[in-house]
XYZ file of C-alpha atoms in Angstrom:
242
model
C -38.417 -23.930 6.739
C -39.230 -20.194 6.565
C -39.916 -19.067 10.324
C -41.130 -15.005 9.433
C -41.943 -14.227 12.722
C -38.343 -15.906 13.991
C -37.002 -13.551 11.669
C -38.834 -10.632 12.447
C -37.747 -11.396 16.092
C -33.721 -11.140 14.368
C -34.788 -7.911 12.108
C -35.820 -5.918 15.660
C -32.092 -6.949 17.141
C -30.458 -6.559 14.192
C -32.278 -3.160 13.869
C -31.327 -1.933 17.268
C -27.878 -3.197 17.155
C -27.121 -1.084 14.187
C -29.279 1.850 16.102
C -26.560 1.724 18.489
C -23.632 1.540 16.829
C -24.568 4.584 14.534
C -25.634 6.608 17.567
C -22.110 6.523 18.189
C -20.845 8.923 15.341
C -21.672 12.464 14.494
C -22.523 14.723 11.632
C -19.121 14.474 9.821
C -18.908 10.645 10.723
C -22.398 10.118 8.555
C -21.177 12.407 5.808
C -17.825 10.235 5.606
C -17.684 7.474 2.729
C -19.393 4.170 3.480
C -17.719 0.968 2.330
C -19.756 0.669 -0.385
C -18.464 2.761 -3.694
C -19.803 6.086 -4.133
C -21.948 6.306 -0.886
C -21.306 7.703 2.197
C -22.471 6.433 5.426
C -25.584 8.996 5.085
C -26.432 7.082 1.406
C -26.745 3.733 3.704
C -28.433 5.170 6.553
C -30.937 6.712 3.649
C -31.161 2.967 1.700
C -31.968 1.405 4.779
C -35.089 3.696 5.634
C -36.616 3.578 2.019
C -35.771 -0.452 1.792
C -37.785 -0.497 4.831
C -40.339 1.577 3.323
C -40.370 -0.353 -0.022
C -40.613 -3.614 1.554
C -43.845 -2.746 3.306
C -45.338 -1.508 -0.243
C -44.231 -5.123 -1.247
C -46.292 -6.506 1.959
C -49.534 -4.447 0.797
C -49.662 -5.001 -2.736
C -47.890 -1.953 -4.123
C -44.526 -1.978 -6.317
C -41.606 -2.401 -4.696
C -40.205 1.651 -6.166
C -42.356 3.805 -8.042
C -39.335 3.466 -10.775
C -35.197 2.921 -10.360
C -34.821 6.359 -11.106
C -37.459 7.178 -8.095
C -35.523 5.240 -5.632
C -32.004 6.417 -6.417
C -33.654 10.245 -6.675
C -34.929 9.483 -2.906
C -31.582 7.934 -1.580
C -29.612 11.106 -3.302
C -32.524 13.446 -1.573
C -32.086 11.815 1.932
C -28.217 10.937 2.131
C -27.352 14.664 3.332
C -29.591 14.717 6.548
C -28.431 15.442 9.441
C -27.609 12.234 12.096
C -29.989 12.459 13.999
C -32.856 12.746 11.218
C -31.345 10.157 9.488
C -31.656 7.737 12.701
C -35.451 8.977 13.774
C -35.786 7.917 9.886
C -34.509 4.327 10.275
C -36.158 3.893 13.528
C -39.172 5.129 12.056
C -39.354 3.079 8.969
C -38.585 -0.115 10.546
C -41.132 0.250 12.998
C -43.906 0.775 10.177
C -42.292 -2.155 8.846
C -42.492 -4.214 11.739
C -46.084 -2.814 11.812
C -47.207 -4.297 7.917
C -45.640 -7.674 9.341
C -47.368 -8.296 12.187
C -50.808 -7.390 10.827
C -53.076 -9.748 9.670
C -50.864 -11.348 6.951
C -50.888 -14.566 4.062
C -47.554 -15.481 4.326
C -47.618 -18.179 2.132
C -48.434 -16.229 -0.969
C -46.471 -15.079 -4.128
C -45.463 -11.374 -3.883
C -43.346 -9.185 -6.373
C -39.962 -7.279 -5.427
C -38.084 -5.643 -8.125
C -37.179 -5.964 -11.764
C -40.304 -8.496 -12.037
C -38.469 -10.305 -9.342
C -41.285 -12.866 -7.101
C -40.555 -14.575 -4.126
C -42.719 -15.954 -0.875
C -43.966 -13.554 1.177
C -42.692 -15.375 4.202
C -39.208 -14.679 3.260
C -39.433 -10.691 3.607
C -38.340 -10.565 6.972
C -35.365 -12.870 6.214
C -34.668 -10.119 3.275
C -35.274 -7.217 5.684
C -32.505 -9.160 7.944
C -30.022 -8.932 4.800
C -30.429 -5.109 4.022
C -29.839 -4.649 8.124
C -26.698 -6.766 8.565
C -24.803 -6.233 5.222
C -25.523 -2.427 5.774
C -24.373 -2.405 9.181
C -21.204 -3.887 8.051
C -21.009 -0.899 5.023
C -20.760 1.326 7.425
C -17.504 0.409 8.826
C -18.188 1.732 12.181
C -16.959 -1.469 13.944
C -19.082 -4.130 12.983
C -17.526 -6.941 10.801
C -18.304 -9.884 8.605
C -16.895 -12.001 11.414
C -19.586 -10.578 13.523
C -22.742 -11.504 11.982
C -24.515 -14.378 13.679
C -23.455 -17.585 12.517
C -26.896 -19.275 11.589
C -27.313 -15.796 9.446
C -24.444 -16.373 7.682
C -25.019 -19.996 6.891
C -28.442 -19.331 5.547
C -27.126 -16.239 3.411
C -24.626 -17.629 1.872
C -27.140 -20.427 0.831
C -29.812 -17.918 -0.217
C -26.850 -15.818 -2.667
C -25.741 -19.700 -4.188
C -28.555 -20.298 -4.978
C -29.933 -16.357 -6.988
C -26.350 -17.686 -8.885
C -27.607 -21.445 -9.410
C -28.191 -21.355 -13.544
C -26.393 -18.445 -14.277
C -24.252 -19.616 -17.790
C -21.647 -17.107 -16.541
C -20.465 -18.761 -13.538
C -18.642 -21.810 -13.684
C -20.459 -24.904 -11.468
C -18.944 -24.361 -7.974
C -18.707 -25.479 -5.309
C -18.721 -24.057 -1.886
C -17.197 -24.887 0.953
C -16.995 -23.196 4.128
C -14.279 -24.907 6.428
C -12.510 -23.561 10.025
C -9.562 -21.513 9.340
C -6.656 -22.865 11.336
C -4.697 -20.011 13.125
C -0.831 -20.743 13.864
C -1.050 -22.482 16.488
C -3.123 -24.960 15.066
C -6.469 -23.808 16.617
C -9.225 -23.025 14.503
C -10.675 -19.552 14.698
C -13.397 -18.742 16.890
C -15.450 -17.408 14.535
C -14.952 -20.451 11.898
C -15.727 -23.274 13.332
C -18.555 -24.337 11.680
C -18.736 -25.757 8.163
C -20.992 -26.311 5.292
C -20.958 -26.775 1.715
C -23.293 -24.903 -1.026
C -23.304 -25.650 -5.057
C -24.077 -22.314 -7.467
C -23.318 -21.572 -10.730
C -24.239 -23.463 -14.048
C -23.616 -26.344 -15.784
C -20.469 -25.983 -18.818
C -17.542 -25.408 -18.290
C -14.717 -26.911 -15.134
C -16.002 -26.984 -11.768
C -14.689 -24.903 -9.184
C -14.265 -25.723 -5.909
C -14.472 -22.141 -3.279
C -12.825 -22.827 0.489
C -12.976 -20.590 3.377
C -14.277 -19.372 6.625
C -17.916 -18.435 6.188
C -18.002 -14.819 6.959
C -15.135 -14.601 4.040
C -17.418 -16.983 1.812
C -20.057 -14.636 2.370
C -18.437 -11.342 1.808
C -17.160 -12.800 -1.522
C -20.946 -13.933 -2.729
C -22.059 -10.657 -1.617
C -19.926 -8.361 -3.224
C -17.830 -7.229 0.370
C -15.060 -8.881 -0.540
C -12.447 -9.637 -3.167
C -12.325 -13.385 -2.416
C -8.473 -12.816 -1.957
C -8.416 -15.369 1.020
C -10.512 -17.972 -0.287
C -8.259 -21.324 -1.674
C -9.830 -22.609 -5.357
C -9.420 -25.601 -6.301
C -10.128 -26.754 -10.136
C -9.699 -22.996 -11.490
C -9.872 -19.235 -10.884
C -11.927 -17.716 -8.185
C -15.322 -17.421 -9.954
C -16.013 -13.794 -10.996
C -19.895 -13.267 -9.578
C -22.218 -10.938 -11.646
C -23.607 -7.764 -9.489
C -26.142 -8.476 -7.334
C-alpha cells in the first residue's frame, strides 16, 4: 500500500539529513564534481530544487518541465550559485513542496510526469524520497548506498524491477538480495535482510542477480557497475538509462 503522508514524513528527514550534510562543505566543495558524470555537486544541489519545483507543477495540474531543453537550461543556470543560495534554494523548494502535498489533495488520481509518463498521485512523495536519497549519495560527501534506510531500499529496488518488467532488452531476471557474509562468517550489518524481485522480459535465458541490497540497488539505479553482484545463468544484465 501507498502511505503518501508516511512518505512525506521520510521526504522531510531525508530532506534535512541531506541539509546537513551539505552545510558541511564550502564554495569550492559545491563547485567540485558530483558522482554523477558531467555534474558537479552544484548541478545536484540545482536538480534537486527544480525536481522539487517540477513535482509540485505535477501536484497542480501543470507539466512536469516546460520542455527538456527548459529543465537542463535551468539546472546549467543554477549549478554555479554560491552554497549558501544553493541550500536556501533546496530548503525553499521542498518546503513549497511539502506545502502542494499537504493541501487539500486526491491522491488516488492519475497524474502525468515526464515523457507522457502517468503514475498515482499517491506515489509522488515516494518519488520525491528517490530524487533526495540517490542525490544525497551523488554527492559523495559521506553518505553511502549502505546508508539508506533499509525499508527504502527494499521498496526501490522493487519500484526500478519493475519500470524494467517488459523491456525486450533485458533478459528475464531475477533478483535476489541475500546477506553478504564477511570473513569471519558474520553477515554484514547492513545486509541482513533479503528479498527477491523479477524484471526484465520474456526471450531469451534467465538471469539470476545476487547481492546485498544497497549493491542491488546501486546496480538498478545506475550507481554502480554491478561488479560485486554473483550471476547465475549468464552475464550481468546490461540495464537501459533510466
Amino acid at each position: 500500500m501507498i502511505e503518501p503522508m508516511r512518505d512525506l514524513a521520510s521526504v522531510r528527514e531525508a530532506t534535512d539529513r541531506l541539509l546537513g550534510a551539505a552545510a558541511g562543505m564550502d564554495d569550492s566543495g559545491a563547485a567540485a564534481p558530483s558522482r554523477l558524470p558531467g555534474w558537479s555537486r552544484g548541478h545536484v544541489l540545482a536538480h534537486l530544487s527544480r525536481n522539487a519545483d517540477a513535482l509540485e507543477n505535477v501536484l497542480e495540474g501543470r507539466p512536469m518541465y516546460l520542455s527538456a531543453e527548459a529543465r537542463e537550461a535551468d539546472i546549467t543556470r543554477d549549478a554555479h550559485r554560491p552554497l549558501a543560495a544553493q541550500l536556501a534554494d533546496v530548503r525553499e523548494s521542498a518546503a513549497r513542496f511539502m506545502a502542494a502535498c499537504t493541501g487539500p489533495a486526491d491522491w488516488s488520481r492519475t497524474v502525468e510526469l515526464r515523457n507522457g509518463v502517468t503514475d498515482a498521485a499517491a506515489r509522488i512523495p515516494f518519488r520525491r524520497l528517490v530524487e533526495v536519497q540517490l542525490h544525497h549519495v551523488d554527492l559523495g560527501i559521506g553518505y553511502e548506498l549502505e546508508d539508506l534506510p533499509e525499508e527504502f531500499t527494499d521498496r526501490e529496488i522493487a519500484f526500478l524491477a519493475q519500470r524494467f518488467s517488459g523491456r525486450a532488452d533485458v533478459p528475464p531476471t531475477r533478483i535476489v538480495a541475500a546477506a553478504k557474509t564477511s570473513a569471519d562468517g558474520s553477515a554484514d550489518d547492513f545486509a541482513k535482510h533479503s528479498g527477491e524481485w523479477h524484471t526484465g522480459g520474456t526471450e531469451g535465458a534467465p538471469v539470476t542477480v545476487t547481492g546485498p541490497a544497497p549493491a542491488l540497488l546501486g546496480w538498478l539505479a545506475g550507481r554502480r557497475d554491478g561488479a560485486d553482484l554473483d550471476t547465475a545463468g549468464g552475464l550481468l544484465p546490461a540495464l537501459p538509462p533510466l
